[in-house]
C-alpha atoms as an extended CHARMM CRD file, in Angstrom:
* protein
*
       301  EXT
         1         1  MET       CA            113.9060000000       97.8590000000      125.4480000000  PROA      1               0.0000000000
         2         2  ALA       CA            117.2520000000       96.5950000000      125.0320000000  PROA      2               0.0000000000
         3         3  ALA       CA            119.3240000000       97.3820000000      121.9040000000  PROA      3               0.0000000000
         4         4  SER       CA            119.1270000000       93.5440000000      121.0770000000  PROA      4               0.0000000000
         5         5  ASN       CA            115.5540000000       93.6840000000      120.4480000000  PROA      5               0.0000000000
         6         6  LEU       CA            116.1240000000       95.8900000000      117.5340000000  PROA      6               0.0000000000
         7         7  VAL       CA            113.7370000000       95.7030000000      114.7650000000  PROA      7               0.0000000000
         8         8  LEU       CA            113.5090000000       95.8470000000      111.0160000000  PROA      8               0.0000000000
         9         9  ILE       CA            111.2990000000       97.7390000000      109.2400000000  PROA      9               0.0000000000
        10        10  ALA       CA            111.1350000000       96.3190000000      105.8780000000  PROA      10              0.0000000000
        11        11  ASN       CA            109.6410000000       98.9170000000      103.9150000000  PROA      11              0.0000000000
        12        12  ALA       CA            108.7140000000      102.3360000000      105.5620000000  PROA      12              0.0000000000
        13        13  GLY       CA            106.0750000000      103.4360000000      103.4110000000  PROA      13              0.0000000000
        14        14  GLY       CA            102.5500000000      103.7570000000      104.6050000000  PROA      14              0.0000000000
        15        15  VAL       CA            101.6530000000      101.1700000000      107.4910000000  PROA      15              0.0000000000
        16        16  GLY       CA            105.8740000000      100.9320000000      107.9810000000  PROA      16              0.0000000000
        17        17  ARG       CA            105.9340000000      104.6560000000      108.3500000000  PROA      17              0.0000000000
        18        18  THR       CA            103.2260000000      104.8990000000      110.8430000000  PROA      18              0.0000000000
        19        19  VAL       CA            104.8090000000      101.4230000000      112.6570000000  PROA      19              0.0000000000
        20        20  LEU       CA            108.0670000000      103.3040000000      113.0820000000  PROA      20              0.0000000000
        21        21  GLU       CA            106.8230000000      106.1110000000      114.4320000000  PROA      21              0.0000000000
        22        22  GLN       CA            104.6900000000      104.4110000000      117.1020000000  PROA      22              0.0000000000
        23        23  LEU       CA            107.7310000000      102.3270000000      118.2740000000  PROA      23              0.0000000000
        24        24  ARG       CA            110.2510000000      105.1510000000      118.0210000000  PROA      24              0.0000000000
        25        25  GLY       CA            107.9190000000      106.9600000000      120.1630000000  PROA      25              0.0000000000
        26        26  GLN       CA            108.1680000000      104.1620000000      122.8390000000  PROA      26              0.0000000000
        27        27  GLY       CA            111.5840000000      104.2790000000      122.8270000000  PROA      27              0.0000000000
        28        28  VAL       CA            112.0370000000      100.9280000000      120.5720000000  PROA      28              0.0000000000
        29        29  PRO       CA            115.5710000000      101.1620000000      118.2840000000  PROA      29              0.0000000000
        30        30  VAL       CA            114.5110000000      100.7330000000      114.4930000000  PROA      30              0.0000000000
        31        31  ARG       CA            116.4180000000       99.9550000000      111.4870000000  PROA      31              0.0000000000
        32        32  ALA       CA            114.5530000000      101.2510000000      108.1350000000  PROA      32              0.0000000000
        33        33  LEU       CA            115.6810000000       99.9830000000      105.0080000000  PROA      33              0.0000000000
        34        34  VAL       CA            114.8620000000      102.4080000000      102.2930000000  PROA      34              0.0000000000
        35        35  HSD       CA            115.1160000000      102.2360000000       98.2130000000  PROA      35              0.0000000000
        36        36  HSD       CA            116.6320000000      105.6910000000       98.1010000000  PROA      36              0.0000000000
        37        37  ASP       CA            118.4040000000      107.9610000000      100.6160000000  PROA      37              0.0000000000
        38        38  ASP       CA            116.3910000000      110.7250000000      100.0000000000  PROA      38              0.0000000000
        39        39  ASP       CA            114.2230000000      113.5680000000      101.7110000000  PROA      39              0.0000000000
        40        40  ARG       CA            111.9030000000      110.4670000000      102.9640000000  PROA      40              0.0000000000
        41        41  ALA       CA            115.2320000000      108.4620000000      104.5670000000  PROA      41              0.0000000000
        42        42  ALA       CA            116.4020000000      112.0170000000      105.8260000000  PROA      42              0.0000000000
        43        43  GLY       CA            112.7410000000      112.2570000000      107.9220000000  PROA      43              0.0000000000
        44        44  LEU       CA            113.2450000000      108.6880000000      109.3970000000  PROA      44              0.0000000000
        45        45  ARG       CA            116.4880000000      109.3680000000      110.6210000000  PROA      45              0.0000000000
        46        46  VAL       CA            114.9460000000      112.6670000000      112.6380000000  PROA      46              0.0000000000
        47        47  LEU       CA            112.3180000000      110.1090000000      113.8710000000  PROA      47              0.0000000000
        48        48  GLY       CA            115.9160000000      108.1480000000      115.3600000000  PROA      48              0.0000000000
        49        49  ALA       CA            115.6830000000      105.2990000000      112.9960000000  PROA      49              0.0000000000
        50        50  GLU       CA            118.5830000000      104.1540000000      111.6260000000  PROA      50              0.0000000000
        51        51  VAL       CA            118.5620000000      104.0970000000      107.5820000000  PROA      51              0.0000000000
        52        52  VAL       CA            120.2830000000      101.5400000000      105.1260000000  PROA      52              0.0000000000
        53        53  VAL       CA            119.7880000000      101.9470000000      101.8050000000  PROA      53              0.0000000000
        54        54  GLY       CA            119.0020000000       98.7400000000       99.6120000000  PROA      54              0.0000000000
        55        55  ASP       CA            116.5230000000       96.2690000000       97.7040000000  PROA      55              0.0000000000
        56        56  LEU       CA            114.5410000000       93.5450000000       98.9090000000  PROA      56              0.0000000000
        57        57  THR       CA            115.0780000000       91.7840000000       96.3890000000  PROA      57              0.0000000000
        58        58  ARG       CA            118.5970000000       91.5300000000       96.6220000000  PROA      58              0.0000000000
        59        59  PRO       CA            119.9290000000       89.1010000000       98.9280000000  PROA      59              0.0000000000
        60        60  GLU       CA            123.2800000000       91.2200000000       99.7750000000  PROA      60              0.0000000000
        61        61  SER       CA            120.8310000000       94.3760000000      100.9520000000  PROA      61              0.0000000000
        62        62  VAL       CA            118.3930000000       91.7460000000      102.9990000000  PROA      62              0.0000000000
        63        63  ALA       CA            121.8800000000       90.2180000000      104.8450000000  PROA      63              0.0000000000
        64        64  ALA       CA            123.2950000000       93.4930000000      105.8630000000  PROA      64              0.0000000000
        65        65  ALA       CA            119.9550000000       94.5780000000      106.9360000000  PROA      65              0.0000000000
        66        66  LEU       CA            119.1360000000       91.7130000000      109.1050000000  PROA      66              0.0000000000
        67        67  GLN       CA            122.5910000000       92.1850000000      110.9450000000  PROA      67              0.0000000000
        68        68  GLY       CA            121.7500000000       92.4250000000      114.7580000000  PROA      68              0.0000000000
        69        69  VAL       CA            118.0990000000       92.5180000000      114.3340000000  PROA      69              0.0000000000
        70        70  ARG       CA            115.5070000000       90.7400000000      116.1310000000  PROA      70              0.0000000000
        71        71  ARG       CA            112.2780000000       91.4280000000      114.8150000000  PROA      71              0.0000000000
        72        72  VAL       CA            110.9160000000       92.0770000000      111.6650000000  PROA      72              0.0000000000
        73        73  TYR       CA            108.0600000000       94.2510000000      109.9560000000  PROA      73              0.0000000000
        74        74  PHE       CA            107.8940000000       92.8790000000      106.1280000000  PROA      74              0.0000000000
        75        75  ALA       CA            105.7750000000       94.7160000000      103.5930000000  PROA      75              0.0000000000
        76        76  LEU       CA            106.1070000000       96.0030000000      100.0580000000  PROA      76              0.0000000000
        77        77  PRO       CA            103.8560000000       97.8620000000       98.1560000000  PROA      77              0.0000000000
        78        78  VAL       CA            102.0770000000       96.7290000000       95.1770000000  PROA      78              0.0000000000
        79        79  SER       CA            104.5850000000       95.0170000000       93.4400000000  PROA      79              0.0000000000
        80        80  PRO       CA            104.9520000000       92.0740000000       90.7900000000  PROA      80              0.0000000000
        81        81  ASP       CA            108.0400000000       91.4360000000       92.6360000000  PROA      81              0.0000000000
        82        82  HSD       CA            106.7120000000       90.5940000000       95.8750000000  PROA      82              0.0000000000
        83        83  LEU       CA            106.8990000000       86.5500000000       96.0990000000  PROA      83              0.0000000000
        84        84  LEU       CA            110.5240000000       87.2610000000       94.9050000000  PROA      84              0.0000000000
        85        85  ALA       CA            111.4210000000       89.6140000000       97.8860000000  PROA      85              0.0000000000
        86        86  THR       CA            109.3510000000       87.3660000000      100.3010000000  PROA      86              0.0000000000
        87        87  THR       CA            111.5110000000       84.6160000000       99.4490000000  PROA      87              0.0000000000
        88        88  VAL       CA            114.8500000000       86.3840000000       99.5380000000  PROA      88              0.0000000000
        89        89  MET       CA            113.8070000000       87.4410000000      103.3460000000  PROA      89              0.0000000000
        90        90  ALA       CA            112.7590000000       83.9740000000      104.0230000000  PROA      90              0.0000000000
        91        91  SER       CA            116.1060000000       82.4650000000      103.1650000000  PROA      91              0.0000000000
        92        92  LEU       CA            117.9460000000       84.7670000000      104.8070000000  PROA      92              0.0000000000
        93        93  ALA       CA            116.2080000000       85.2190000000      107.9490000000  PROA      93              0.0000000000
        94        94  ARG       CA            116.5740000000       81.4730000000      108.1960000000  PROA      94              0.0000000000
        95        95  GLU       CA            120.3310000000       81.7590000000      107.5950000000  PROA      95              0.0000000000
        96        96  HSD       CA            120.2900000000       84.2170000000      110.3980000000  PROA      96              0.0000000000
        97        97  ARG       CA            118.8720000000       82.2700000000      112.7530000000  PROA      97              0.0000000000
        98        98  GLU       CA            118.3110000000       84.9260000000      115.6830000000  PROA      98              0.0000000000
        99        99  LEU       CA            114.4030000000       86.2600000000      114.8990000000  PROA      99              0.0000000000
       100       100  ASP       CA            111.8970000000       86.2020000000      117.5780000000  PROA      100             0.0000000000
       101       101  ALA       CA            109.3420000000       87.3100000000      115.0210000000  PROA      101             0.0000000000
       102       102  LEU       CA            108.4860000000       88.1140000000      111.5990000000  PROA      102             0.0000000000
       103       103  VAL       CA            105.3890000000       90.0290000000      111.3330000000  PROA      103             0.0000000000
       104       104  GLY       CA            103.8510000000       89.9540000000      107.3440000000  PROA      104             0.0000000000
       105       105  MET       CA            101.8380000000       92.2870000000      105.8990000000  PROA      105             0.0000000000
       106       106  SER       CA             99.4670000000       90.1390000000      103.3970000000  PROA      106             0.0000000000
       107       107  GLN       CA             95.6540000000       91.0180000000      102.5550000000  PROA      107             0.0000000000
       108       108  MET       CA             92.5790000000       89.7050000000      103.9010000000  PROA      108             0.0000000000
       109       109  THR       CA             91.3980000000       88.2640000000      100.6140000000  PROA      109             0.0000000000
       110       110  VAL       CA             94.2610000000       85.3700000000      101.3960000000  PROA      110             0.0000000000
       111       111  SER       CA             91.4570000000       84.2100000000      103.8390000000  PROA      111             0.0000000000
       112       112  GLN       CA             88.8640000000       83.3190000000      100.8320000000  PROA      112             0.0000000000
       113       113  MET       CA             91.7620000000       81.9310000000       98.5210000000  PROA      113             0.0000000000
       114       114  THR       CA             92.8020000000       78.2010000000       97.5640000000  PROA      114             0.0000000000
       115       115  SER       CA             95.5230000000       76.8930000000       95.8200000000  PROA      115             0.0000000000
       116       116  THR       CA             93.4760000000       76.8140000000       92.7780000000  PROA      116             0.0000000000
       117       117  SER       CA             91.4760000000       79.6930000000       93.1230000000  PROA      117             0.0000000000
       118       118  THR       CA             91.7100000000       82.1030000000       89.6750000000  PROA      118             0.0000000000
       119       119  THR       CA             89.2800000000       85.0050000000       90.1540000000  PROA      119             0.0000000000
       120       120  GLU       CA             91.4180000000       87.2300000000       92.1960000000  PROA      120             0.0000000000
       121       121  SER       CA             94.1230000000       89.9850000000       90.8190000000  PROA      121             0.0000000000
       122       122  HSD       CA             97.7300000000       88.6080000000       90.4650000000  PROA      122             0.0000000000
       123       123  GLN       CA             98.9600000000       90.7070000000       93.5020000000  PROA      123             0.0000000000
       124       124  GLN       CA             96.5040000000       88.5730000000       95.9000000000  PROA      124             0.0000000000
       125       125  ARG       CA             97.8660000000       85.4660000000       94.6080000000  PROA      125             0.0000000000
       126       126  LEU       CA            101.3170000000       86.4770000000       95.1290000000  PROA      126             0.0000000000
       127       127  HSD       CA             99.8230000000       87.0600000000       98.4640000000  PROA      127             0.0000000000
       128       128  TRP       CA             98.7370000000       83.6140000000       99.0590000000  PROA      128             0.0000000000
       129       129  LEU       CA            102.2150000000       82.4260000000       98.0020000000  PROA      129             0.0000000000
       130       130  ALA       CA            104.1530000000       84.6670000000       99.9300000000  PROA      130             0.0000000000
       131       131  GLU       CA            102.3330000000       83.3570000000      102.9340000000  PROA      131             0.0000000000
       132       132  GLN       CA            102.9590000000       79.6520000000      101.9010000000  PROA      132             0.0000000000
       133       133  VAL       CA            106.5400000000       80.5460000000      101.7510000000  PROA      133             0.0000000000
       134       134  LEU       CA            106.8390000000       82.1640000000      104.8190000000  PROA      134             0.0000000000
       135       135  ASN       CA            104.7890000000       79.3180000000      106.8580000000  PROA      135             0.0000000000
       136       136  TRP       CA            106.8360000000       76.9300000000      105.0200000000  PROA      136             0.0000000000
       137       137  SER       CA            110.2450000000       78.7240000000      106.2000000000  PROA      137             0.0000000000
       138       138  GLY       CA            109.6300000000       77.6880000000      109.9710000000  PROA      138             0.0000000000
       139       139  LEU       CA            110.1750000000       81.0090000000      111.2040000000  PROA      139             0.0000000000
       140       140  PRO       CA            108.3540000000       82.6640000000      114.1780000000  PROA      140             0.0000000000
       141       141  VAL       CA            105.8530000000       84.2750000000      111.4850000000  PROA      141             0.0000000000
       142       142  VAL       CA            102.8360000000       86.5160000000      112.3580000000  PROA      142             0.0000000000
       143       143  HSD       CA            100.7330000000       87.1960000000      109.0160000000  PROA      143             0.0000000000
       144       144  ILE       CA             98.4700000000       90.7640000000      108.8670000000  PROA      144             0.0000000000
       145       145  ARG       CA             95.9100000000       90.7780000000      106.7900000000  PROA      145             0.0000000000
       146       146  PRO       CA             93.8420000000       93.9180000000      106.4220000000  PROA      146             0.0000000000
       147       147  THR       CA             90.8000000000       94.6750000000      104.2110000000  PROA      147             0.0000000000
       148       148  SER       CA             91.1020000000       97.5870000000      101.9890000000  PROA      148             0.0000000000
       149       149  PHE       CA             92.2950000000      100.3630000000      103.5290000000  PROA      149             0.0000000000
       150       150  LEU       CA             90.3020000000      103.4910000000      104.3110000000  PROA      150             0.0000000000
       151       151  ASP       CA             93.5550000000      105.3710000000      102.9380000000  PROA      151             0.0000000000
       152       152  ASN       CA             93.0240000000      103.8560000000       99.4160000000  PROA      152             0.0000000000
       153       153  PRO       CA             92.4610000000      106.5070000000       96.8050000000  PROA      153             0.0000000000
       154       154  LEU       CA             89.3240000000      104.7920000000       96.2170000000  PROA      154             0.0000000000
       155       155  PHE       CA             88.0970000000      106.0810000000       99.4080000000  PROA      155             0.0000000000
       156       156  THR       CA             90.1900000000      109.6620000000       99.2440000000  PROA      156             0.0000000000
       157       157  SER       CA             91.5140000000      111.3420000000       96.4070000000  PROA      157             0.0000000000
       158       158  LEU       CA             88.9490000000      109.8210000000       93.8340000000  PROA      158             0.0000000000
       159       159  ALA       CA             86.1270000000      110.0470000000       96.4230000000  PROA      159             0.0000000000
       160       160  ALA       CA             87.3900000000      113.6230000000       97.4270000000  PROA      160             0.0000000000
       161       161  GLN       CA             87.3940000000      114.4870000000       93.2660000000  PROA      161             0.0000000000
       162       162  SER       CA             83.6900000000      113.2260000000       92.6270000000  PROA      162             0.0000000000
       163       163  ILE       CA             82.7050000000      115.0320000000       96.3490000000  PROA      163             0.0000000000
       164       164  ARG       CA             84.1660000000      118.3890000000       95.6590000000  PROA      164             0.0000000000
       165       165  ARG       CA             82.5730000000      118.1390000000       91.9330000000  PROA      165             0.0000000000
       166       166  ASN       CA             79.1710000000      116.9510000000       92.8440000000  PROA      166             0.0000000000
       167       167  GLY       CA             78.4210000000      115.9120000000       95.7780000000  PROA      167             0.0000000000
       168       168  THR       CA             78.7120000000      112.0580000000       95.3470000000  PROA      168             0.0000000000
       169       169  ILE       CA             81.4540000000      108.8170000000       95.7300000000  PROA      169             0.0000000000
       170       170  GLU       CA             81.4310000000      107.3330000000       92.2380000000  PROA      170             0.0000000000
       171       171  LEU       CA             82.1950000000      103.5540000000       92.5960000000  PROA      171             0.0000000000
       172       172  PRO       CA             81.5330000000      100.5370000000       90.5620000000  PROA      172             0.0000000000
       173       173  PHE       CA             80.5510000000       98.5800000000       93.9730000000  PROA      173             0.0000000000
       174       174  GLY       CA             77.2790000000       98.0080000000       93.3650000000  PROA      174             0.0000000000
       175       175  THR       CA             75.4480000000       96.9600000000       96.5300000000  PROA      175             0.0000000000
       176       176  GLY       CA             78.2920000000       95.1710000000       97.9870000000  PROA      176             0.0000000000
       177       177  ARG       CA             79.2640000000       95.7620000000      101.1980000000  PROA      177             0.0000000000
       178       178  THR       CA             82.6380000000       96.6810000000      102.2300000000  PROA      178             0.0000000000
       179       179  SER       CA             84.5380000000       97.0950000000      106.1960000000  PROA      179             0.0000000000
       180       180  PRO       CA             87.7770000000       99.5670000000      105.1340000000  PROA      180             0.0000000000
       181       181  VAL       CA             90.3710000000       99.7090000000      108.0190000000  PROA      181             0.0000000000
       182       182  ALA       CA             92.5310000000      103.2560000000      108.4960000000  PROA      182             0.0000000000
       183       183  VAL       CA             96.4650000000      102.5460000000      108.3660000000  PROA      183             0.0000000000
       184       184  ASP       CA             97.0840000000      104.1760000000      111.4190000000  PROA      184             0.0000000000
       185       185  ASP       CA             94.7650000000      101.2190000000      113.0430000000  PROA      185             0.0000000000
       186       186  VAL       CA             97.1040000000       98.4270000000      111.0520000000  PROA      186             0.0000000000
       187       187  ALA       CA             99.8120000000       99.9260000000      112.2750000000  PROA      187             0.0000000000
       188       188  ARG       CA             98.7340000000       99.9620000000      115.9710000000  PROA      188             0.0000000000
       189       189  VAL       CA             98.5210000000       96.1150000000      115.5750000000  PROA      189             0.0000000000
       190       190  VAL       CA            101.9370000000       95.6490000000      113.9460000000  PROA      190             0.0000000000
       191       191  SER       CA            103.7450000000       97.8020000000      116.5670000000  PROA      191             0.0000000000
       192       192  THR       CA            101.8890000000       96.2020000000      119.3110000000  PROA      192             0.0000000000
       193       193  VAL       CA            102.9700000000       92.5590000000      117.9270000000  PROA      193             0.0000000000
       194       194  LEU       CA            106.6380000000       94.0750000000      117.6900000000  PROA      194             0.0000000000
       195       195  ARG       CA            107.0430000000       95.2040000000      121.1020000000  PROA      195             0.0000000000
       196       196  GLU       CA            105.9870000000       92.0230000000      122.6400000000  PROA      196             0.0000000000
       197       197  PRO       CA            105.8920000000       89.1290000000      120.0300000000  PROA      197             0.0000000000
       198       198  ALA       CA            105.7300000000       85.6890000000      121.6480000000  PROA      198             0.0000000000
       199       199  ARG       CA            102.0850000000       85.3160000000      122.2870000000  PROA      199             0.0000000000
       200       200  HSD       CA            101.4680000000       86.4100000000      118.7380000000  PROA      200             0.0000000000
       201       201  ILE       CA            103.3870000000       83.8670000000      116.9190000000  PROA      201             0.0000000000
       202       202  GLY       CA            101.5090000000       81.7170000000      114.4430000000  PROA      202             0.0000000000
       203       203  ASN       CA             98.6310000000       83.6910000000      114.6260000000  PROA      203             0.0000000000
       204       204  VAL       CA             96.7970000000       85.4230000000      111.9360000000  PROA      204             0.0000000000
       205       205  TYR       CA             95.2890000000       88.7620000000      112.5340000000  PROA      205             0.0000000000
       206       206  GLU       CA             92.2860000000       89.5170000000      109.7230000000  PROA      206             0.0000000000
       207       207  LEU       CA             91.8370000000       93.5770000000      110.3050000000  PROA      207             0.0000000000
       208       208  THR       CA             88.9010000000       95.5140000000      109.1840000000  PROA      208             0.0000000000
       209       209  GLY       CA             86.6940000000       98.2530000000      110.2470000000  PROA      209             0.0000000000
       210       210  PRO       CA             83.9540000000       97.8670000000      113.1540000000  PROA      210             0.0000000000
       211       211  ARG       CA             81.2870000000       97.5100000000      110.6740000000  PROA      211             0.0000000000
       212       212  THR       CA             80.3460000000       96.3870000000      107.1680000000  PROA      212             0.0000000000
       213       213  VAL       CA             78.2900000000       99.0140000000      105.0690000000  PROA      213             0.0000000000
       214       214  ASN       CA             76.7380000000       99.0950000000      101.4800000000  PROA      214             0.0000000000
       215       215  MET       CA             77.8650000000      102.3310000000       99.7150000000  PROA      215             0.0000000000
       216       216  ASN       CA             75.0100000000      104.1400000000      100.4000000000  PROA      216             0.0000000000
       217       217  GLU       CA             75.8270000000      103.7920000000      104.3990000000  PROA      217             0.0000000000
       218       218  MET       CA             79.3940000000      104.7950000000      103.6710000000  PROA      218             0.0000000000
       219       219  ALA       CA             77.7870000000      107.6500000000      101.7530000000  PROA      219             0.0000000000
       220       220  GLU       CA             75.7650000000      108.5390000000      104.8370000000  PROA      220             0.0000000000
       221       221  GLU       CA             79.0840000000      108.5740000000      106.8300000000  PROA      221             0.0000000000
       222       222  TYR       CA             80.9660000000      110.8350000000      104.8160000000  PROA      222             0.0000000000
       223       223  SER       CA             77.6660000000      113.3650000000      104.9970000000  PROA      223             0.0000000000
       224       224  ARG       CA             78.1050000000      113.5710000000      108.7810000000  PROA      224             0.0000000000
       225       225  ALA       CA             81.7900000000      113.9260000000      108.7830000000  PROA      225             0.0000000000
       226       226  LEU       CA             82.0510000000      116.5680000000      106.2150000000  PROA      226             0.0000000000
       227       227  GLY       CA             78.6720000000      118.4100000000      107.2080000000  PROA      227             0.0000000000
       228       228  ARG       CA             77.0680000000      118.2430000000      103.3760000000  PROA      228             0.0000000000
       229       229  PRO       CA             75.2370000000      116.2040000000      101.5600000000  PROA      229             0.0000000000
       230       230  VAL       CA             76.9670000000      113.1650000000       99.7460000000  PROA      230             0.0000000000
       231       231  SER       CA             75.3700000000      110.4860000000       98.1460000000  PROA      231             0.0000000000
       232       232  TYR       CA             76.6770000000      107.2580000000       96.2220000000  PROA      232             0.0000000000
       233       233  VAL       CA             76.4890000000      106.6250000000       92.5950000000  PROA      233             0.0000000000
       234       234  ASP       CA             77.1270000000      103.3880000000       91.2330000000  PROA      234             0.0000000000
       235       235  VAL       CA             78.8460000000      103.4560000000       88.1170000000  PROA      235             0.0000000000
       236       236  PRO       CA             79.7090000000      100.3080000000       85.5570000000  PROA      236             0.0000000000
       237       237  LEU       CA             83.0120000000       98.6330000000       86.3360000000  PROA      237             0.0000000000
       238       238  GLU       CA             84.5110000000       98.5380000000       82.7270000000  PROA      238             0.0000000000
       239       239  TRP       CA             83.4320000000      102.4340000000       82.0440000000  PROA      239             0.0000000000
       240       240  TRP       CA             84.9690000000      103.4940000000       85.7390000000  PROA      240             0.0000000000
       241       241  ARG       CA             88.2150000000      101.2790000000       84.8480000000  PROA      241             0.0000000000
       242       242  THR       CA             88.8000000000      102.8170000000       81.4680000000  PROA      242             0.0000000000
       243       243  GLU       CA             87.6050000000      106.4100000000       82.5290000000  PROA      243             0.0000000000
       244       244  VAL       CA             88.8040000000      107.0130000000       85.6720000000  PROA      244             0.0000000000
       245       245  LEU       CA             91.4720000000      104.1100000000       87.1110000000  PROA      245             0.0000000000
       246       246  ALA       CA             93.5020000000      104.1460000000       83.6090000000  PROA      246             0.0000000000
       247       247  LYS       CA             93.6140000000      107.7530000000       83.6370000000  PROA      247             0.0000000000
       248       248  VAL       CA             95.6090000000      108.0030000000       87.1130000000  PROA      248             0.0000000000
       249       249  GLY       CA             98.6110000000      106.7370000000       85.2740000000  PROA      249             0.0000000000
       250       250  LEU       CA             99.4690000000      103.3630000000       87.3770000000  PROA      250             0.0000000000
       251       251  PRO       CA            101.5310000000      100.8050000000       86.5880000000  PROA      251             0.0000000000
       252       252  PRO       CA             99.7280000000       97.5930000000       85.1930000000  PROA      252             0.0000000000
       253       253  HSD       CA            100.2110000000       95.3850000000       87.7890000000  PROA      253             0.0000000000
       254       254  THR       CA             98.4410000000       97.9660000000       90.0870000000  PROA      254             0.0000000000
       255       255  GLU       CA             96.0000000000       98.8920000000       87.5580000000  PROA      255             0.0000000000
       256       256  GLU       CA             94.8220000000       95.2640000000       87.5120000000  PROA      256             0.0000000000
       257       257  HSD       CA             94.8290000000       94.6480000000       91.5300000000  PROA      257             0.0000000000
       258       258  ILE       CA             92.8460000000       97.9970000000       91.8910000000  PROA      258             0.0000000000
       259       259  ALA       CA             90.7140000000       96.8200000000       89.1140000000  PROA      259             0.0000000000
       260       260  THR       CA             90.2960000000       93.3560000000       90.4310000000  PROA      260             0.0000000000
       261       261  MET       CA             89.8540000000       94.9470000000       94.2770000000  PROA      261             0.0000000000
       262       262  ALA       CA             86.4990000000       96.6790000000       92.5850000000  PROA      262             0.0000000000
       263       263  ARG       CA             85.1630000000       93.7050000000       90.9410000000  PROA      263             0.0000000000
       264       264  LEU       CA             85.3680000000       91.8530000000       93.9990000000  PROA      264             0.0000000000
       265       265  HSD       CA             83.3540000000       94.7480000000       96.0090000000  PROA      265             0.0000000000
       266       266  ARG       CA             80.9350000000       94.3910000000       93.5020000000  PROA      266             0.0000000000
       267       267  GLU       CA             80.9610000000       91.0530000000       94.1900000000  PROA      267             0.0000000000
       268       268  ASN       CA             80.2630000000       91.1160000000       97.7880000000  PROA      268             0.0000000000
       269       269  ARG       CA             83.6890000000       89.5970000000       98.4540000000  PROA      269             0.0000000000
       270       270  TYR       CA             84.3680000000       92.4810000000      100.8270000000  PROA      270             0.0000000000
       271       271  ASP       CA             81.3620000000       91.7930000000      103.0410000000  PROA      271             0.0000000000
       272       272  ARG       CA             83.6170000000       90.7980000000      106.3510000000  PROA      272             0.0000000000
       273       273  ALA       CA             84.3530000000       92.3110000000      109.9910000000  PROA      273             0.0000000000
       274       274  SER       CA             86.6030000000       91.1890000000      112.7080000000  PROA      274             0.0000000000
       275       275  ASP       CA             87.6410000000       92.7440000000      116.2440000000  PROA      275             0.0000000000
       276       276  ASP       CA             90.8910000000       91.4940000000      115.7880000000  PROA      276             0.0000000000
       277       277  VAL       CA             92.3630000000       95.1490000000      115.8390000000  PROA      277             0.0000000000
       278       278  GLU       CA             90.5300000000       95.9550000000      119.1340000000  PROA      278             0.0000000000
       279       279  ARG       CA             91.6840000000       92.3150000000      120.6570000000  PROA      279             0.0000000000
       280       280  VAL       CA             95.1460000000       92.7200000000      119.8320000000  PROA      280             0.0000000000
       281       281  THR       CA             95.1340000000       96.7550000000      120.9680000000  PROA      281             0.0000000000
       282       282  GLY       CA             92.5700000000       97.2090000000      123.3530000000  PROA      282             0.0000000000
       283       283  VAL       CA             91.2750000000       99.9270000000      121.2470000000  PROA      283             0.0000000000
       284       284  PRO       CA             88.3500000000       99.3340000000      118.7780000000  PROA      284             0.0000000000
       285       285  ALA       CA             88.9890000000      100.7270000000      114.9950000000  PROA      285             0.0000000000
       286       286  GLN       CA             87.9780000000      103.9660000000      114.0140000000  PROA      286             0.0000000000
       287       287  THR       CA             84.6810000000      104.4650000000      111.6150000000  PROA      287             0.0000000000
       288       288  ILE       CA             84.6510000000      105.6260000000      108.3310000000  PROA      288             0.0000000000
       289       289  GLU       CA             82.9540000000      108.9110000000      109.8370000000  PROA      289             0.0000000000
       290       290  ALA       CA             85.8450000000      109.5160000000      112.3450000000  PROA      290             0.0000000000
       291       291  PHE       CA             88.5260000000      108.7270000000      109.3320000000  PROA      291             0.0000000000
       292       292  VAL       CA             86.9510000000      111.2300000000      107.1430000000  PROA      292             0.0000000000
       293       293  ALA       CA             86.0870000000      113.7980000000      109.8460000000  PROA      293             0.0000000000
       294       294  ALA       CA             89.6620000000      114.2930000000      110.5680000000  PROA      294             0.0000000000
       295       295  HSD       CA             90.7200000000      114.1160000000      106.8870000000  PROA      295             0.0000000000
       296       296  GLN       CA             87.9720000000      117.0720000000      106.2560000000  PROA      296             0.0000000000
       297       297  ASP       CA             90.1610000000      119.2750000000      104.8080000000  PROA      297             0.0000000000
       298       298  PHE       CA             91.2890000000      117.0170000000      102.4190000000  PROA      298             0.0000000000
       299       299  TYR       CA             87.9940000000      116.2550000000      101.2690000000  PROA      299             0.0000000000
       300       300  LEU       CA             86.8020000000      119.6980000000      100.6160000000  PROA      300             0.0000000000
       301       301  GLY       CA             89.9550000000      121.2320000000       99.5080000000  PROA      301             0.0000000000
């Protein structure tokens, strides 16, 4: 790939770092925008990325990061500044006038929302509005809408604590079904689009695991992966929020978002499945069992 196809990774954490690793492994030139020039930034340089320090909410940072760039992966961690950063990126990218693609990270809940819906989290509302901004911008946009991540603390650190303690997964999901997707699979979709974006422009990709499961079925997949009994214990939502989630020490905006995700799971809003991972990449999304088995030491301690 020619250097003129330089990709900007605007947020190299989580999915972004994995996308960066995949692109660099295929020789694609990558620039990463980071908040701080720290050990994580040094690790990105080791992978062969150009690293620039900046802030997605500051126009001067974004303008500098876009120089010579043709393709952008745009994402933020859960943040009340999501809409501001999206608007800054869209404005500067329009002035840049050289983009072949802007791949924006959104959330699958957006597909269930309207301009007046109010039952979602503030973060989910920001994602809905951000998609409108990108669509209005006239830029060559691709929206990536994953469902909840298998790598989310709901299914990793919090689940590992209760599995080690008493062989259970304790969540307030009731009988709701879910189909979480792995970061690696989402990153494969993003990097595939960034390598050859032309045929993807204007598309929305909704990314899930291969099937929906209720929490008892999820516990069975954990059991098979870990080689020990794991059962699901449904707990009251408000008790879980005050006695479990609140003690994690998250910022209020993030805590509200995760608590809303839990409520929407309980209301069966996450009962959704798509084959978009396989359709875009040619490889199916990994199962819950495969993901947990690959991280067995983490769960068992």
